[in-house]
Tab-separated table of C-alpha atoms in Angstrom:
chain	number	residue	atom	x	y	z
A	108	UNK	CA	0.000	0.000	0.000
A	109	UNK	CA	1.482	3.420	-0.913
A	110	UNK	CA	1.866	6.022	1.851
A	111	UNK	CA	-1.024	8.046	0.405
A	112	UNK	CA	-4.394	6.320	0.167
A	113	UNK	CA	-6.471	7.052	-2.927
A	114	UNK	CA	-9.986	7.911	-1.779
A	115	UNK	CA	-13.348	8.118	-3.491
A	116	UNK	CA	-16.129	10.065	-1.768
A	117	UNK	CA	-19.687	8.790	-2.271
A	118	UNK	CA	-22.140	11.559	-1.418
A	119	UNK	CA	-21.014	15.211	-1.519
A	120	UNK	CA	-23.779	16.874	0.487
A	121	UNK	CA	-23.560	19.197	3.467
A	122	UNK	CA	-21.686	16.974	5.938
A	123	UNK	CA	-19.170	15.952	3.275
A	124	UNK	CA	-18.533	19.597	2.457
A	125	UNK	CA	-18.481	20.876	6.050
A	126	UNK	CA	-16.264	18.183	7.543
A	127	UNK	CA	-15.008	15.262	5.476
A	128	UNK	CA	-13.659	16.924	2.339
A	129	UNK	CA	-11.856	19.801	4.098
A	130	UNK	CA	-10.086	17.401	6.451
A	131	UNK	CA	-9.214	14.927	3.707
A	132	UNK	CA	-7.397	17.793	2.014
A	133	UNK	CA	-5.731	18.932	5.250
A	134	UNK	CA	-4.459	15.359	5.635
A	135	UNK	CA	-2.965	15.355	2.154
A	136	UNK	CA	0.105	13.495	3.409
A	137	UNK	CA	-2.241	10.545	4.023
A	138	UNK	CA	-5.094	10.857	1.515
A	139	UNK	CA	-5.560	11.749	-2.137
A	140	UNK	CA	-9.156	12.314	-3.251
A	141	UNK	CA	-9.355	11.091	-6.837
A	142	UNK	CA	-13.092	10.525	-7.441
A	143	UNK	CA	-16.514	11.602	-6.208
A	144	UNK	CA	-20.024	10.256	-6.735
A	145	UNK	CA	-23.450	11.738	-6.126
A	146	UNK	CA	-26.884	11.270	-7.666
A	147	UNK	CA	-27.089	15.053	-8.283
A	148	UNK	CA	-25.019	16.069	-11.347
A	149	UNK	CA	-25.102	19.726	-10.325
A	150	UNK	CA	-23.590	18.970	-6.926
A	151	UNK	CA	-20.896	16.872	-8.575
A	152	UNK	CA	-20.034	19.746	-10.884
A	153	UNK	CA	-19.658	22.466	-8.253
A	154	UNK	CA	-17.831	20.281	-5.714
A	155	UNK	CA	-15.616	18.679	-8.362
A	156	UNK	CA	-14.651	22.068	-9.781
A	157	UNK	CA	-13.891	23.532	-6.347
A	158	UNK	CA	-11.683	20.611	-5.292
A	159	UNK	CA	-10.274	19.937	-8.796
A	160	UNK	CA	-11.542	16.349	-8.869
A	161	UNK	CA	-11.830	15.120	-12.438
A	162	UNK	CA	-13.485	11.734	-11.912
A	163	UNK	CA	-17.187	12.334	-11.207
A	164	UNK	CA	-19.948	9.751	-11.266
A	165	UNK	CA	-23.709	9.791	-10.767
A	166	UNK	CA	-23.614	6.020	-10.135
A	167	UNK	CA	-21.405	5.058	-7.194
A	168	UNK	CA	-20.724	1.670	-8.788
A	169	UNK	CA	-18.774	3.430	-11.532
A	170	UNK	CA	-16.603	5.014	-8.841
A	171	UNK	CA	-16.021	1.582	-7.304
A	172	UNK	CA	-14.648	0.429	-10.660
A	173	UNK	CA	-11.807	2.982	-10.473
A	174	UNK	CA	-8.437	2.428	-8.779
A	175	UNK	CA	-9.355	4.057	-5.448
A	176	UNK	CA	-8.034	2.207	-2.402
A	177	UNK	CA	-10.796	3.366	-0.074
A	178	UNK	CA	-14.209	4.994	-0.093
A	179	UNK	CA	-16.038	7.296	2.269
A	180	UNK	CA	-19.762	6.497	2.141
A	181	UNK	CA	-21.505	9.732	3.127
A	182	UNK	CA	-24.942	9.273	1.596
A	183	UNK	CA	-28.145	9.464	3.615
A	184	UNK	CA	-30.342	6.574	4.693
A	185	UNK	CA	-29.401	2.933	5.029
A	186	UNK	CA	-25.900	2.261	3.747
A	187	UNK	CA	-26.243	-1.491	3.327
A	188	UNK	CA	-26.199	-1.773	-0.501
A	189	UNK	CA	-23.268	0.628	-0.919
A	190	UNK	CA	-21.188	-1.052	1.799
A	191	UNK	CA	-21.753	-4.513	0.314
A	192	UNK	CA	-20.882	-3.302	-3.197
A	193	UNK	CA	-17.749	-1.532	-1.954
A	194	UNK	CA	-16.635	-4.664	-0.113
A	195	UNK	CA	-17.198	-6.751	-3.235
A	196	UNK	CA	-15.019	-4.250	-5.111
A	197	UNK	CA	-12.204	-4.738	-2.570
A	198	UNK	CA	-12.242	-1.241	-1.079
A	199	UNK	CA	-11.485	-0.079	2.438
A	200	UNK	CA	-14.558	1.681	3.853
A	201	UNK	CA	-15.423	4.498	6.212
A	202	UNK	CA	-19.228	4.607	6.334
A	203	UNK	CA	-21.325	7.250	8.041
A	204	UNK	CA	-23.990	6.318	10.512
A	205	UNK	CA	-26.513	4.787	10.549
A	206	UNK	CA	-24.961	1.641	9.185
A	207	UNK	CA	-28.406	0.160	8.484
A	208	UNK	CA	-32.048	0.455	9.468
A	209	UNK	CA	-32.581	-3.151	10.586
A	210	UNK	CA	-30.631	-5.787	12.485
A	211	UNK	CA	-31.042	-8.120	9.499
A	212	UNK	CA	-29.181	-5.665	7.238
A	213	UNK	CA	-26.488	-5.158	9.863
A	214	UNK	CA	-25.994	-8.923	10.219
A	215	UNK	CA	-25.596	-9.201	6.460
A	216	UNK	CA	-22.868	-6.567	6.525
A	217	UNK	CA	-21.152	-8.178	9.532
A	218	UNK	CA	-20.960	-11.503	7.671
A	219	UNK	CA	-19.494	-9.830	4.587
A	220	UNK	CA	-16.934	-7.822	6.562
A	221	UNK	CA	-15.783	-10.778	8.631
A	222	UNK	CA	-15.121	-12.680	5.407
A	223	UNK	CA	-12.965	-9.838	4.098
A	224	UNK	CA	-9.482	-8.474	4.782
A	225	UNK	CA	-10.567	-4.849	4.246
A	226	UNK	CA	-10.737	-2.113	6.897
A	227	UNK	CA	-14.385	-1.225	7.460
A	228	UNK	CA	-15.043	1.509	9.998
A	229	UNK	CA	-18.230	3.298	11.039
A	230	UNK	CA	-18.189	7.102	11.342
A	231	UNK	CA	-18.909	7.678	15.016
A	232	UNK	CA	-16.694	10.749	15.281
A	233	UNK	CA	-17.489	11.257	18.983
A	234	UNK	CA	-15.516	8.114	19.837
A	235	UNK	CA	-12.391	9.852	18.470
A	236	UNK	CA	-13.050	13.186	20.153
A	237	UNK	CA	-10.128	14.027	22.512
A	238	UNK	CA	-12.543	15.183	25.220
A	239	UNK	CA	-14.561	11.993	25.025
A	240	UNK	CA	-11.400	9.861	25.146
A	241	UNK	CA	-10.275	11.735	28.279
A	242	UNK	CA	-13.678	11.183	29.911
A	243	UNK	CA	-13.597	7.526	28.958
A	244	UNK	CA	-10.392	7.086	30.967
A	245	UNK	CA	-11.885	8.930	33.950
A	246	UNK	CA	-15.061	6.827	33.950
A	247	UNK	CA	-13.017	3.608	33.813
A	248	UNK	CA	-11.510	4.509	37.215
A	249	UNK	CA	-14.839	5.096	38.992
A	250	UNK	CA	-16.390	2.162	40.901
A	251	UNK	CA	-20.056	1.612	41.675
A	252	UNK	CA	-21.690	3.643	38.915
A	253	UNK	CA	-25.311	4.465	39.766
A	254	UNK	CA	-26.812	6.682	37.097
A	255	UNK	CA	-26.168	8.135	33.648
A	256	UNK	CA	-28.068	11.184	32.444
A	257	UNK	CA	-27.974	12.031	28.719
A	258	UNK	CA	-29.775	14.914	27.102
A	259	UNK	CA	-29.721	16.432	23.640
A	260	UNK	CA	-31.521	19.698	22.894
A	261	UNK	CA	-31.350	19.766	19.111
A	262	UNK	CA	-31.941	22.929	17.050
A	263	UNK	CA	-32.471	22.792	13.300
A	264	UNK	CA	-29.258	21.637	11.615
A	265	UNK	CA	-29.463	24.573	9.223
A	266	UNK	CA	-28.868	26.967	12.117
A	267	UNK	CA	-25.283	25.709	12.233
A	268	UNK	CA	-24.736	25.441	8.477
A	269	UNK	CA	-25.103	28.925	7.059
A	270	UNK	CA	-21.652	30.222	8.074
A	271	UNK	CA	-19.950	27.372	6.169
A	272	UNK	CA	-19.240	27.444	2.459
A	273	UNK	CA	-21.709	24.846	1.215
A	274	UNK	CA	-21.787	24.666	-2.562
A	275	UNK	CA	-25.252	24.164	-3.987
A	276	UNK	CA	-26.066	22.829	-7.408
A	277	UNK	CA	-27.189	25.423	-9.962
A	278	UNK	CA	-30.797	26.376	-9.303
A	279	UNK	CA	-30.738	25.209	-5.672
A	280	UNK	CA	-31.246	28.171	-3.298
A	281	UNK	CA	-28.270	29.036	-1.106
A	282	UNK	CA	-28.643	28.713	2.661
A	283	UNK	CA	-29.571	31.961	4.373
A	284	UNK	CA	-28.733	33.061	7.894
A	285	UNK	CA	-32.142	32.163	9.298
A	286	UNK	CA	-33.278	28.817	10.615
A	287	UNK	CA	-33.868	27.422	7.189
A	288	UNK	CA	-36.371	24.550	6.873
A	289	UNK	CA	-36.288	23.717	10.559
A	290	UNK	CA	-39.746	24.208	12.040
A	291	UNK	CA	-41.089	21.182	13.868
A	292	UNK	CA	-44.227	20.705	11.785
A	293	UNK	CA	-42.230	20.653	8.570
A	294	UNK	CA	-39.710	18.261	10.088
A	295	UNK	CA	-42.494	15.848	11.045
A	296	UNK	CA	-43.984	15.976	7.551
A	297	UNK	CA	-40.628	15.393	5.840
A	298	UNK	CA	-39.466	12.600	8.122
A	299	UNK	CA	-42.860	10.934	8.189
A	300	UNK	CA	-43.177	10.933	4.402
A	301	UNK	CA	-39.816	9.182	4.104
A	302	UNK	CA	-40.931	6.375	6.393
A	303	UNK	CA	-44.128	5.684	4.439
A	304	UNK	CA	-42.939	5.895	0.838
A	305	UNK	CA	-39.799	5.489	-1.214
A	306	UNK	CA	-37.071	2.900	-1.236
A	307	UNK	CA	-36.669	2.693	2.560
A	308	UNK	CA	-40.336	2.476	3.604
A	309	UNK	CA	-40.123	-1.327	3.574
A	310	UNK	CA	-37.232	-1.184	6.060
A	311	UNK	CA	-39.347	0.806	8.517
A	312	UNK	CA	-42.124	-1.745	8.028
A	313	UNK	CA	-39.642	-4.539	8.705
A	314	UNK	CA	-38.292	-2.888	11.845
A	315	UNK	CA	-41.527	-1.652	13.402
A	316	UNK	CA	-44.345	-3.438	11.586
A	317	UNK	CA	-46.379	-2.139	8.673
A	318	UNK	CA	-49.055	-0.830	11.038
A	319	UNK	CA	-46.643	1.155	13.229
A	320	UNK	CA	-48.065	4.624	13.935
A	321	UNK	CA	-46.401	7.706	12.494
A	322	UNK	CA	-45.091	8.934	15.863
A	323	UNK	CA	-43.111	5.709	16.274
A	324	UNK	CA	-41.815	5.790	12.698
A	325	UNK	CA	-40.635	9.389	13.063
A	326	UNK	CA	-38.967	8.649	16.403
A	327	UNK	CA	-37.158	5.623	14.971
A	328	UNK	CA	-35.883	7.749	12.080
A	329	UNK	CA	-34.497	10.249	14.601
A	330	UNK	CA	-32.980	7.453	16.668
A	331	UNK	CA	-31.144	6.168	13.591
A	332	UNK	CA	-29.910	9.591	12.504
A	333	UNK	CA	-29.077	11.251	15.839
A	334	UNK	CA	-29.523	9.146	18.987
A	335	UNK	CA	-27.283	6.496	17.437
A	336	UNK	CA	-24.262	8.667	18.281
A	337	UNK	CA	-25.005	8.791	21.999
A	338	UNK	CA	-25.978	5.141	22.202
A	339	UNK	CA	-22.583	4.297	20.732
A	340	UNK	CA	-20.799	6.758	23.022
A	341	UNK	CA	-22.659	5.354	26.036
A	342	UNK	CA	-21.649	1.795	25.197
A	343	UNK	CA	-18.065	2.986	24.768
A	344	UNK	CA	-18.145	4.371	28.311
A	345	UNK	CA	-19.882	1.626	30.305
A	346	UNK	CA	-20.392	-1.407	28.080
A	347	UNK	CA	-23.504	-3.255	27.022
A	348	UNK	CA	-27.005	-2.567	28.365
A	349	UNK	CA	-29.056	-5.403	29.785
A	350	UNK	CA	-32.372	-4.125	28.430
A	351	UNK	CA	-34.700	-1.196	27.800
A	352	UNK	CA	-36.908	-0.342	30.761
A	353	UNK	CA	-39.120	2.249	29.122
A	354	UNK	CA	-39.496	4.573	26.135
A	355	UNK	CA	-41.768	7.604	25.944
A	356	UNK	CA	-42.494	9.522	22.727
A	357	UNK	CA	-44.244	12.877	22.408
A	358	UNK	CA	-44.458	15.957	20.200
A	359	UNK	CA	-45.141	13.794	17.178
A	360	UNK	CA	-41.963	11.754	17.673
A	361	UNK	CA	-39.652	14.784	17.841
A	362	UNK	CA	-39.192	14.242	21.577
A	363	UNK	CA	-37.928	10.978	23.025
A	364	UNK	CA	-37.080	9.720	26.493
A	365	UNK	CA	-35.772	6.216	27.066
A	366	UNK	CA	-34.339	4.392	30.077
A	367	UNK	CA	-31.713	1.681	29.603
A	368	UNK	CA	-30.972	-0.929	32.249
A	369	UNK	CA	-27.401	-2.058	32.822
A	370	UNK	CA	-26.151	-4.954	34.936
A	371	UNK	CA	-26.362	-4.246	38.646
A	372	UNK	CA	-27.933	-0.988	39.815
A	373	UNK	CA	-26.878	1.226	36.882
A	374	UNK	CA	-29.515	2.950	34.762
A	375	UNK	CA	-29.167	5.434	31.894
A	376	UNK	CA	-31.916	7.972	31.177
A	377	UNK	CA	-31.703	9.653	27.765
A	378	UNK	CA	-33.883	12.546	26.564
A	379	UNK	CA	-33.689	13.967	23.034
A	380	UNK	CA	-35.837	16.968	22.100
A	381	UNK	CA	-36.056	18.896	18.824
A	382	UNK	CA	-36.091	22.627	19.653
A	383	UNK	CA	-35.873	24.201	16.235
A	384	UNK	CA	-35.638	27.963	16.742
A	385	UNK	CA	-33.021	28.818	19.346
A	386	UNK	CA	-29.474	28.368	18.069
A	387	UNK	CA	-28.132	26.687	21.198
A	388	UNK	CA	-27.200	23.035	20.666
A	389	UNK	CA	-26.763	21.137	23.941
A	390	UNK	CA	-25.630	17.536	24.314
A	391	UNK	CA	-24.380	16.208	27.632
A	392	UNK	CA	-23.515	12.780	29.001
A	393	UNK	CA	-23.206	12.731	32.802
A	394	UNK	CA	-21.918	9.589	34.544
A	395	UNK	CA	-22.710	9.572	38.265
A	396	UNK	CA	-21.364	7.522	41.178
A	397	UNK	CA	-21.289	8.060	44.949
A	398	UNK	CA	-17.621	9.054	44.859
A	399	UNK	CA	-17.294	10.948	41.552
A	400	UNK	CA	-19.100	12.406	38.566
A	401	UNK	CA	-17.994	12.970	34.977
A	402	UNK	CA	-19.886	15.154	32.508
A	403	UNK	CA	-19.090	15.380	28.791
A	404	UNK	CA	-20.360	18.501	26.993
A	405	UNK	CA	-20.442	17.933	23.251
A	406	UNK	CA	-20.646	20.954	20.920
A	407	UNK	CA	-22.703	21.034	17.727
A	408	UNK	CA	-21.215	18.505	15.291
A	409	UNK	CA	-21.202	21.205	12.588
A	410	UNK	CA	-18.729	23.522	14.336
A	411	UNK	CA	-15.147	22.784	13.379
A	412	UNK	CA	-12.528	22.365	16.096
A	413	UNK	CA	-14.860	23.281	18.943
A	414	UNK	CA	-13.531	21.537	22.059
A	415	UNK	CA	-15.559	19.048	24.087
A	416	UNK	CA	-15.239	20.163	27.719
A	417	UNK	CA	-15.234	17.505	30.424
A	418	UNK	CA	-16.207	18.269	34.028
A	419	UNK	CA	-14.876	15.900	36.714
A	420	UNK	CA	-16.151	16.108	40.304
A	421	UNK	CA	-14.561	14.256	43.203
A	422	UNK	CA	-14.260	14.367	46.966
A	423	UNK	CA	-10.702	15.329	47.933
A	424	UNK	CA	-9.459	15.965	51.483
A	425	UNK	CA	-12.995	16.287	52.750
A	426	UNK	CA	-13.957	18.838	50.105
A	427	UNK	CA	-16.060	18.537	46.950
A	428	UNK	CA	-13.914	19.559	43.988
A	429	UNK	CA	-14.721	20.291	40.368
A	430	UNK	CA	-12.240	20.284	37.491
A	431	UNK	CA	-13.176	21.503	34.004
A	432	UNK	CA	-10.897	20.093	31.306
A	433	UNK	CA	-10.374	21.101	27.680
A	434	UNK	CA	-7.998	18.529	26.269
A	435	UNK	CA	-7.215	20.297	22.982
A	436	UNK	CA	-8.818	21.766	19.871
A	437	UNK	CA	-8.354	18.821	17.558
A	438	UNK	CA	-11.466	18.143	15.479
A	439	UNK	CA	-13.164	14.776	16.072
A	440	UNK	CA	-13.839	14.289	12.344
A	441	UNK	CA	-10.139	14.831	11.606
A	442	UNK	CA	-9.071	12.419	14.341
A	443	UNK	CA	-11.480	9.879	12.878
A	444	UNK	CA	-9.796	10.164	9.468
A	445	UNK	CA	-6.354	9.789	11.031
A	446	UNK	CA	-7.547	6.598	12.709
A	447	UNK	CA	-9.007	5.303	9.440
A	448	UNK	CA	-5.670	5.833	7.703
A	449	UNK	CA	-3.756	4.087	10.499
A	450	UNK	CA	-6.098	1.087	10.326
A	451	UNK	CA	-5.643	0.806	6.554
A	452	UNK	CA	-1.856	1.043	6.739
A	453	UNK	CA	-1.284	-1.177	9.794
A	454	UNK	CA	-4.224	-3.581	9.515
A	455	UNK	CA	-5.390	-2.870	13.066
A	456	UNK	CA	-9.066	-3.087	13.965
A	457	UNK	CA	-10.946	0.237	14.120
A	458	UNK	CA	-12.346	1.430	17.418
A	459	UNK	CA	-15.801	1.643	15.796
A	460	UNK	CA	-16.277	-1.641	13.997
A	461	UNK	CA	-19.181	-2.963	11.971
A	462	UNK	CA	-20.113	-5.364	14.771
A	463	UNK	CA	-20.092	-2.426	17.201
A	464	UNK	CA	-22.501	-0.555	14.900
A	465	UNK	CA	-24.684	-3.657	14.626
A	466	UNK	CA	-25.217	-3.533	18.390
A	467	UNK	CA	-26.268	0.115	18.156
A	468	UNK	CA	-28.941	-0.788	15.606
A	469	UNK	CA	-30.131	-3.582	17.908
A	470	UNK	CA	-30.504	-1.253	20.905
A	471	UNK	CA	-32.168	1.512	18.914
A	472	UNK	CA	-34.645	-1.062	17.644
A	473	UNK	CA	-35.330	-2.198	21.220
A	474	UNK	CA	-35.793	1.414	22.332
A	475	UNK	CA	-38.336	2.027	19.571
A	476	UNK	CA	-40.250	-1.172	20.344
A	477	UNK	CA	-40.332	-0.359	24.076
A	478	UNK	CA	-42.804	2.467	23.394
A	479	UNK	CA	-46.275	1.196	24.246
A	480	UNK	CA	-48.327	4.103	22.875
């Protein structure tokens, strides 16, 4: 394998432009982007021209036929078909979450990956965040964990996009500095329509049942697209749950609370709420024990190089102490790419494997089914 890995990028939408492509080019001692694919020819044209990428394809399978060593799969929805095709083409893979919509799909990918010698890594950037890694070490030293509190107050994504240079295809309106299409009613209509029609409707039927009400379908879509990050981060901190105690859905599925049981007396309560207007993204994971507490404060995933502060509380010399730590300003998405390169070159297993992602899909599915209406 040469020192630089030839990369093809499948999907050149907002996240690719905000995070993946800029950092691939910053890491030009490791990666060379030689091809891109997207179903929108206009997006291919503007992104290809900006980054001087000559090989452009509207069918990702044509990209897989080129001499790229690795692909980044950054499309929306279930990634199962693209991952399986990329594996069959002999490519190393970094695939964005969610890996799949159903456990059956995830098991199919696991079987294909475990019969391959390729690096296949799932894009859970939080697991590579320096702040998270610091907190992970702190939590590992705390005995007798009692409670975990997770909350995400999620504004419209567009509120954190407009200051970035996002290239739109000709004829597609540019993002303005307002909220964009973020109001809750519109979000429910858009998400709900995607669960009832189109290529992925059958996957929602498979996961939840064809008669599943819209509130449950919308909530499961949000679990797959957003809660999946914290479920993975939670498992990275304290291991595997033992079950789901309860799930509550409200506000049409745009608000979710679930309680996970862990072995012993540990419980994790997670609340996710869509709050579209106010531009104040909040996402915390607090791990609580009698002797210590650790709180991770994640920034919006669309702000580059924002640190993830960690607050550690302990009893020292008879006094309650609090230490607030900022490890550094390294971007989690960039650290993720560095790890991907290292795994390709050395053959080591990624931190976020396909089997790891399969377990996330399993627990999200259990969370969705735990709602009793």
